[in-house]
Coordinates of C-alpha atoms in Angstrom, one line a residue:
V5 CA -138.1 112.2 16.7
E6 CA -137.9 115.6 18.2
E7 CA -136.7 119.1 17.3
L8 CA -133.6 120.4 19.0
R9 CA -131.7 123.8 19.1
L10 CA -128.0 123.5 18.3
K11 CA -125.7 125.3 20.6
E12 CA -122.8 127.4 19.4
L13 CA -120.0 125.5 18.0
Q14 CA -117.0 124.8 20.1
S15 CA -113.2 124.5 19.0
R16 CA -112.9 122.1 16.0
Q17 CA -116.6 121.2 15.8
V18 CA -118.5 120.8 12.6
V19 CA -122.2 120.8 11.8
V20 CA -122.9 117.9 9.2
R21 CA -126.3 117.7 7.2
T22 CA -126.8 114.0 7.1
E23 CA -127.5 112.1 3.9
A24 CA -127.7 108.7 5.4
S25 CA -126.6 106.8 8.5
A26 CA -126.2 103.0 8.9
P27 CA -127.4 101.6 12.3
C28 CA -124.6 99.6 14.1
Y29 CA -125.3 96.2 15.8
S30 CA -123.2 97.4 18.8
L31 CA -126.0 100.0 19.5
V32 CA -129.0 97.7 19.2
Q33 CA -129.7 97.8 23.1
R34 CA -129.7 101.8 23.0
G35 CA -131.9 101.8 20.0
I36 CA -134.6 99.5 21.0
G37 CA -133.6 97.7 24.1
G38 CA -132.2 94.5 23.8
R39 CA -132.1 90.9 25.3
P40 CA -128.5 90.5 26.1
A41 CA -127.1 86.9 25.9
V42 CA -124.5 87.4 28.6
K43 CA -124.8 90.9 30.1
P44 CA -125.5 94.5 28.8
A45 CA -123.0 96.3 26.6
P46 CA -120.8 98.9 28.3
K47 CA -122.3 102.4 28.6
Y48 CA -120.3 105.5 27.3
A49 CA -122.3 108.0 29.3
P50 CA -124.9 107.9 32.1
D51 CA -128.5 107.1 31.1
T52 CA -129.5 110.4 32.5
V53 CA -127.8 112.3 29.5
P54 CA -129.9 112.0 26.3
Q55 CA -127.9 111.1 23.3
I56 CA -127.9 111.2 19.3
S57 CA -127.4 107.5 18.6
N58 CA -124.8 106.0 16.3
H59 CA -121.4 106.7 15.4
T60 CA -121.1 106.9 11.6
A61 CA -123.0 108.8 8.8
V62 CA -122.2 110.6 5.3
G63 CA -123.3 114.2 4.6
I64 CA -122.6 117.7 3.6
V65 CA -120.7 120.2 6.0
E66 CA -122.9 123.0 6.8
A67 CA -120.9 124.9 9.3
V68 CA -117.4 124.8 10.8
A69 CA -115.9 126.3 13.9
T70 CA -113.4 129.1 13.1
D71 CA -110.2 126.9 13.6
V72 CA -111.4 123.8 11.6
R73 CA -108.9 123.3 8.8
R74 CA -109.7 119.7 7.5
V75 CA -113.1 120.4 5.8
K76 CA -115.2 123.6 4.7
P77 CA -118.9 124.2 4.2
G78 CA -120.2 122.2 1.2
D79 CA -117.8 119.4 1.4
R80 CA -119.1 116.0 1.5
V81 CA -117.8 114.0 4.1
I82 CA -117.6 110.3 5.9
I83 CA -118.1 110.7 9.8
G84 CA -116.1 107.8 11.0
V85 CA -116.2 105.7 14.3
V86 CA -112.5 106.4 14.8
S87 CA -110.8 109.5 14.7
Q88 CA -107.6 110.7 13.0
C89 CA -106.0 113.8 14.4
G90 CA -102.5 113.2 12.7
N91 CA -100.5 114.6 15.8
C92 CA -101.0 112.2 18.7
Y93 CA -98.6 109.5 19.7
M94 CA -100.2 106.9 17.9
C95 CA -100.9 108.7 14.7
L96 CA -97.4 109.8 14.3
R97 CA -96.3 106.1 14.6
G98 CA -98.5 104.8 11.9
R99 CA -101.4 103.5 14.0
A100 CA -104.2 106.1 13.2
D101 CA -106.4 103.5 14.1
H102 CA -105.6 103.9 17.8
C103 CA -105.7 107.9 17.5
Q104 CA -105.6 108.9 21.1
W105 CA -108.1 111.9 20.2
A106 CA -110.6 109.1 20.4
F107 CA -110.1 108.5 24.0
A108 CA -109.6 112.1 24.9
V109 CA -112.2 113.8 27.2
P110 CA -114.1 115.2 24.3
A111 CA -114.9 111.9 22.8
G112 CA -115.1 109.9 26.2
F113 CA -117.8 112.2 27.6
P114 CA -118.6 114.9 24.8
P115 CA -120.1 118.2 25.7
E116 CA -123.5 119.0 24.9
I117 CA -124.3 120.1 21.3
A118 CA -128.0 120.9 21.6
T119 CA -131.1 121.8 23.8
R120 CA -134.5 119.9 23.9
A121 CA -137.8 121.7 24.3
D122 CA -137.7 121.3 28.0
G123 CA -134.3 123.0 28.2
S124 CA -132.3 119.8 29.0
G125 CA -129.0 119.1 27.2
L126 CA -128.0 116.5 24.6
I127 CA -125.0 115.0 23.4
A128 CA -124.0 113.1 20.5
Q129 CA -123.1 109.4 21.3
I130 CA -119.3 109.2 21.8
G131 CA -119.0 112.6 20.3
I132 CA -120.2 111.4 16.8
G133 CA -123.8 110.5 16.5
G134 CA -125.3 110.1 13.1
L135 CA -129.0 109.5 13.5
A136 CA -130.1 113.2 13.2
E137 CA -130.7 115.7 10.4
L138 CA -127.9 117.7 11.6
N139 CA -124.7 116.1 13.2
V140 CA -122.0 118.1 15.4
C141 CA -118.8 116.3 15.7
Y142 CA -115.1 116.9 15.7
E143 CA -113.1 117.4 12.6
E144 CA -110.8 114.7 13.5
Y145 CA -113.8 112.2 12.9
L146 CA -114.3 113.4 9.3
C147 CA -112.8 112.4 6.0
P148 CA -113.7 114.6 3.0
I149 CA -114.7 112.6 -0.1
F150 CA -114.9 113.7 -3.6
T151 CA -117.6 111.4 -5.4
D152 CA -121.3 111.4 -6.4
L153 CA -121.7 107.8 -5.3
P154 CA -125.0 107.1 -3.6
A155 CA -125.2 108.1 0.0
D156 CA -126.8 104.9 1.4
Q157 CA -123.6 103.0 0.1
L158 CA -121.2 105.4 1.3
S159 CA -122.8 105.5 4.9
L160 CA -121.3 101.9 5.5
L161 CA -117.6 103.3 5.1
G162 CA -117.8 105.1 8.5
D163 CA -117.9 101.7 10.3
T164 CA -118.8 98.3 9.3
A165 CA -117.6 98.1 5.6
A166 CA -114.5 100.0 6.3
T167 CA -113.7 97.6 9.4
G168 CA -114.2 94.5 7.1
F169 CA -112.0 96.3 4.4
G170 CA -109.2 97.1 7.2
G171 CA -109.3 93.5 8.2
A172 CA -108.0 92.4 4.9
M173 CA -105.9 95.5 4.0
G174 CA -105.1 97.4 7.3
V175 CA -102.6 95.9 9.7
M176 CA -102.9 92.5 8.1
K177 CA -102.4 92.6 4.4
V178 CA -103.8 89.8 2.5
E179 CA -101.5 88.5 -0.5
M180 CA -102.2 87.5 -4.0
G181 CA -103.0 83.7 -4.2
S182 CA -103.3 83.2 -0.5
N183 CA -106.0 81.3 1.4
V184 CA -108.2 83.4 3.3
V185 CA -110.8 82.6 6.1
V186 CA -113.5 84.9 7.2
L187 CA -115.5 83.8 10.4
G188 CA -118.8 85.8 10.2
A189 CA -120.4 87.1 7.1
G190 CA -122.4 90.1 8.5
P191 CA -121.6 93.5 6.8
V192 CA -118.1 93.5 8.5
G193 CA -117.2 90.0 7.1
L194 CA -118.7 90.5 3.8
S195 CA -116.6 93.6 3.3
A196 CA -113.7 91.5 4.2
V197 CA -114.4 88.8 1.6
M198 CA -114.6 91.7 -1.0
A199 CA -111.4 93.2 0.1
A200 CA -109.8 89.7 -0.1
R201 CA -111.1 89.1 -3.5
V202 CA -109.7 92.7 -4.6
A203 CA -106.0 91.7 -3.0
G204 CA -106.3 88.6 -5.2
A205 CA -106.9 85.8 -2.7
A206 CA -107.1 82.4 -4.4
Q207 CA -109.4 81.0 -1.7
I208 CA -112.0 82.6 0.4
I209 CA -113.6 80.4 3.0
V210 CA -116.7 81.7 4.9
S211 CA -118.0 80.3 8.1
E212 CA -121.4 81.8 8.9
P213 CA -124.2 80.2 10.8
V214 CA -127.0 82.3 9.1
K215 CA -128.2 80.8 5.8
H216 CA -129.0 84.0 3.9
R217 CA -125.6 85.4 5.0
R218 CA -123.8 82.1 3.7
E219 CA -125.7 82.7 0.3
A220 CA -124.5 86.4 0.2
A221 CA -121.0 85.4 0.9
K222 CA -121.1 83.3 -2.2
R223 CA -122.2 86.2 -4.2
F224 CA -119.6 88.8 -2.6
G225 CA -116.9 86.5 -3.8
A226 CA -116.3 83.6 -1.2
T227 CA -115.1 80.2 -2.7
T228 CA -116.5 78.1 -0.1
V229 CA -119.0 78.8 2.7
L230 CA -119.5 76.5 5.9
D231 CA -122.1 76.4 8.6
P232 CA -120.4 76.3 12.0
N233 CA -123.5 74.6 13.4
A234 CA -123.2 71.8 11.0
E235 CA -119.5 71.5 11.1
G236 CA -119.5 71.4 15.0
E237 CA -116.1 70.6 16.5
G238 CA -114.9 69.6 13.0
L239 CA -114.9 73.0 11.8
V240 CA -111.2 73.9 12.4
E241 CA -110.2 70.4 10.9
T242 CA -112.3 71.0 7.8
I243 CA -110.8 74.5 7.1
R244 CA -107.3 73.2 7.9
E245 CA -107.7 70.5 5.2
L246 CA -109.2 72.8 2.6
C247 CA -106.0 75.1 3.0
K248 CA -103.4 72.4 3.0
G249 CA -102.1 73.1 -0.6
P250 CA -101.6 70.7 -3.6
T251 CA -98.8 68.6 -1.9
G252 CA -97.3 68.1 1.4
R253 CA -93.6 67.7 0.1
I254 CA -91.4 70.2 1.6
T255 CA -88.8 69.6 -1.0
S256 CA -91.2 70.9 -3.6
G257 CA -92.7 73.9 -1.9
G258 CA -95.2 71.9 0.0
R259 CA -96.1 72.9 3.6
G260 CA -95.3 69.4 5.1
W261 CA -98.4 67.8 6.0
V262 CA -98.6 65.8 9.3
S263 CA -101.3 62.8 9.4
Q264 CA -104.0 63.3 12.0
A265 CA -102.7 60.8 14.4
D266 CA -99.1 62.2 14.3
S267 CA -100.8 65.6 14.5
D268 CA -102.7 64.8 17.8
F269 CA -99.3 63.8 19.2
V270 CA -97.4 66.7 17.9
N271 CA -100.1 69.3 19.2
A272 CA -100.1 68.0 22.6
T273 CA -96.3 67.6 22.7
F274 CA -95.0 70.8 20.7
G275 CA -98.2 72.8 20.3
A276 CA -98.8 72.5 16.7
V277 CA -95.5 73.6 15.7
R278 CA -95.1 71.2 12.9
D279 CA -98.6 70.6 11.2
N280 CA -98.7 73.4 8.6
R281 CA -102.0 73.0 7.1
G282 CA -104.5 75.9 7.5
P283 CA -105.2 79.6 6.1
D284 CA -102.7 82.1 5.5
F285 CA -104.9 84.8 6.8
T286 CA -107.8 84.4 9.2
I287 CA -110.3 87.2 9.9
E288 CA -112.5 87.0 12.7
A289 CA -115.8 89.1 12.0
A290 CA -118.2 87.0 14.1
G291 CA -118.3 88.9 17.5
P292 CA -121.0 88.4 20.0
T293 CA -124.7 87.8 19.6
G294 CA -126.1 90.2 22.1
D295 CA -129.8 89.7 21.2
V296 CA -132.1 86.9 20.1
P297 CA -131.9 87.1 16.3
K298 CA -134.9 85.6 14.2
V299 CA -132.4 83.6 12.2
E300 CA -130.0 80.9 12.9
T301 CA -128.0 81.5 16.1
P302 CA -124.2 80.8 16.4
P303 CA -122.6 78.0 18.4
D304 CA -121.3 80.4 20.9
P305 CA -123.3 83.6 21.5
T306 CA -120.3 85.2 23.5
G307 CA -118.0 85.4 20.6
I308 CA -115.2 83.8 22.2
L309 CA -115.4 80.5 20.3
P310 CA -114.6 82.0 16.8
M311 CA -111.6 83.9 18.5
Q312 CA -110.2 80.4 19.7
Q313 CA -111.0 78.8 16.5
A314 CA -109.2 81.5 14.4
W315 CA -106.1 80.9 16.4
E316 CA -106.4 77.0 16.1
M317 CA -107.0 76.9 12.4
T318 CA -104.4 79.3 11.1
R319 CA -101.1 77.8 9.8
R320 CA -97.7 78.2 11.3
G321 CA -96.4 81.8 10.4
G322 CA -100.0 82.9 9.3
E323 CA -101.6 86.1 10.3
I324 CA -105.0 86.5 12.3
V325 CA -106.9 89.8 12.8
Y326 CA -109.8 90.2 15.1
L327 CA -112.5 92.3 14.2
G328 CA -115.2 91.5 16.6
F329 CA -116.6 94.0 19.3
G330 CA -117.7 93.1 22.9
Q331 CA -116.8 89.6 23.3
I332 CA -117.0 88.7 26.8
G333 CA -114.6 85.9 28.2
D334 CA -111.0 84.9 27.7
V335 CA -109.1 83.3 25.1
S336 CA -106.3 80.8 25.7
Y337 CA -103.4 79.7 23.6
P338 CA -100.9 76.8 24.1
A339 CA -97.8 78.3 25.2
A340 CA -95.4 76.5 23.0
A341 CA -97.3 77.3 20.0
F342 CA -97.8 80.9 20.9
A343 CA -94.0 81.3 21.5
N344 CA -92.9 79.0 18.5
A345 CA -95.5 78.8 15.8
G346 CA -94.9 82.1 14.2
R347 CA -98.6 83.2 14.0
T348 CA -99.1 87.0 14.2
V349 CA -101.9 88.3 16.0
H350 CA -103.4 91.6 15.0
A351 CA -105.9 93.6 16.8
G352 CA -107.1 97.1 16.2
Q353 CA -109.8 99.5 15.7
Q354 CA -111.5 98.9 12.2
G355 CA -108.7 96.2 11.3
G356 CA -106.1 98.9 11.4
L357 CA -107.5 101.1 8.8
N358 CA -105.9 104.5 8.3
F359 CA -109.0 106.6 8.1
M360 CA -107.9 109.6 5.9
R361 CA -105.6 107.3 3.9
D362 CA -108.0 104.5 3.1
I363 CA -111.4 105.9 2.7
P364 CA -110.6 107.7 -0.4
K365 CA -109.1 104.5 -1.6
I366 CA -112.2 102.6 -1.0
V367 CA -114.1 105.1 -2.6
S368 CA -112.0 104.8 -5.7
L369 CA -112.5 101.1 -5.8
M370 CA -116.3 101.6 -5.7
E371 CA -116.1 104.1 -8.6
Q372 CA -114.4 101.4 -10.7
G373 CA -116.8 98.6 -9.6
K374 CA -114.2 96.5 -7.9
Y375 CA -115.5 96.9 -4.6
D376 CA -119.5 97.1 -4.7
L377 CA -121.5 97.9 -1.8
R378 CA -124.9 98.0 -3.7
P379 CA -126.0 94.6 -2.6
M380 CA -125.1 95.2 0.8
V381 CA -127.8 97.8 1.5
T382 CA -130.9 95.9 1.8
S383 CA -133.4 98.3 3.1
R384 CA -133.7 102.1 3.4
W385 CA -135.6 103.8 6.2
R386 CA -136.7 107.3 7.2
L387 CA -135.3 109.0 10.5
E388 CA -138.9 108.5 12.2
E389 CA -138.5 104.6 11.5
T390 CA -135.1 104.4 13.2
N391 CA -136.2 101.8 15.8
K392 CA -137.5 99.6 13.0
A393 CA -134.1 99.8 11.3
F394 CA -132.5 98.7 14.6
Q395 CA -134.8 95.9 15.1
V396 CA -133.8 94.5 11.6
V397 CA -130.2 94.9 12.5
S398 CA -131.0 92.9 15.8
D399 CA -133.0 90.3 14.0
R400 CA -130.4 89.7 11.4
T401 CA -132.8 89.2 8.7
E402 CA -131.1 91.5 6.5
L403 CA -127.5 92.6 5.6
A404 CA -127.3 96.2 6.1
P405 CA -130.4 98.5 6.6
V406 CA -129.5 102.1 6.2
V407 CA -131.5 105.4 7.5
V408 CA -131.7 107.8 4.7
F409 CA -132.6 111.8 5.0
D410 CA -134.0 114.2 2.4
S411 CA -131.3 116.3 0.7

């Protein structure tokens, strides 16, 4: 921890006094230095440029540049990992999760926002930051919220929890009475479980290698939890059987089951265009394992296997959304099934969440007790303990440690 001197605000910049910030797993190597399973995570700026780490927080606006319109001093805001300018090509076409401001020069290599004691400059990681008493970011990354909910819970809405929520209610919208599978039960996956429950899913199946996360998934609303290490190569078939419905009679609204023997032939010949068992909606929230955790490890640390399994288990006409970040490798789909099986594959920032539209909705659900992040926050740390919080994230021994600040 060190003291900094803020520079004069530039156009559209806002100073936010931080209440809480939740360290993200994708930044573990920056926080404590990691032992990558495959290769180091990509860098957003040269190592020679010191950065305020993280990319999410909740806090109170303290100062704004003269041209800022979205917020004013005194507003409580969520600092999100995905911007929403409302003016770019993508925002105007309903895909604010791909707001082009996030990939513009200010975000790709942000300007220095402060100077250190030795006179050198410092930036906020991808123009956002979070783990500082005062954060300087652009208004496009801010969503004003009008609530007295605890800051530690709200800090999850800038990234992980909002991503999971978007997985179930973003570009892919879980339907009432549907079968939902969530692969991975970290903060992102558990949030998706809660969102699927809010949407009225009849069955929510979670696959997660870590025992304490499987137990948490049951508390958060999962109807069935599976260990992918124990299931092995049978995981896909187990889930498809759980999601085959009460009857295979197509004349009675059934799915038209195919026997295992016939299924093997059909799959090889037609790319699984007939066998209609499997979830209606599949949410991949596993991602890669970039460090060696102190808990159970997944079958594939690259994160590619759950992406492949998500495709294989989803029924004909079903939908898949990929929420994991940083997977390394390639996924292959059978050509015939990709062309004819009718599956829809979604990919987007935070599952297609519309930041300004959806964050207030999530806050309302939290206030009504329908979407509860209280059990997600498992420990609270001071700023000077940030590295310890990152270590907990890396070890995966808890759900969501949060760094809190004095008000």
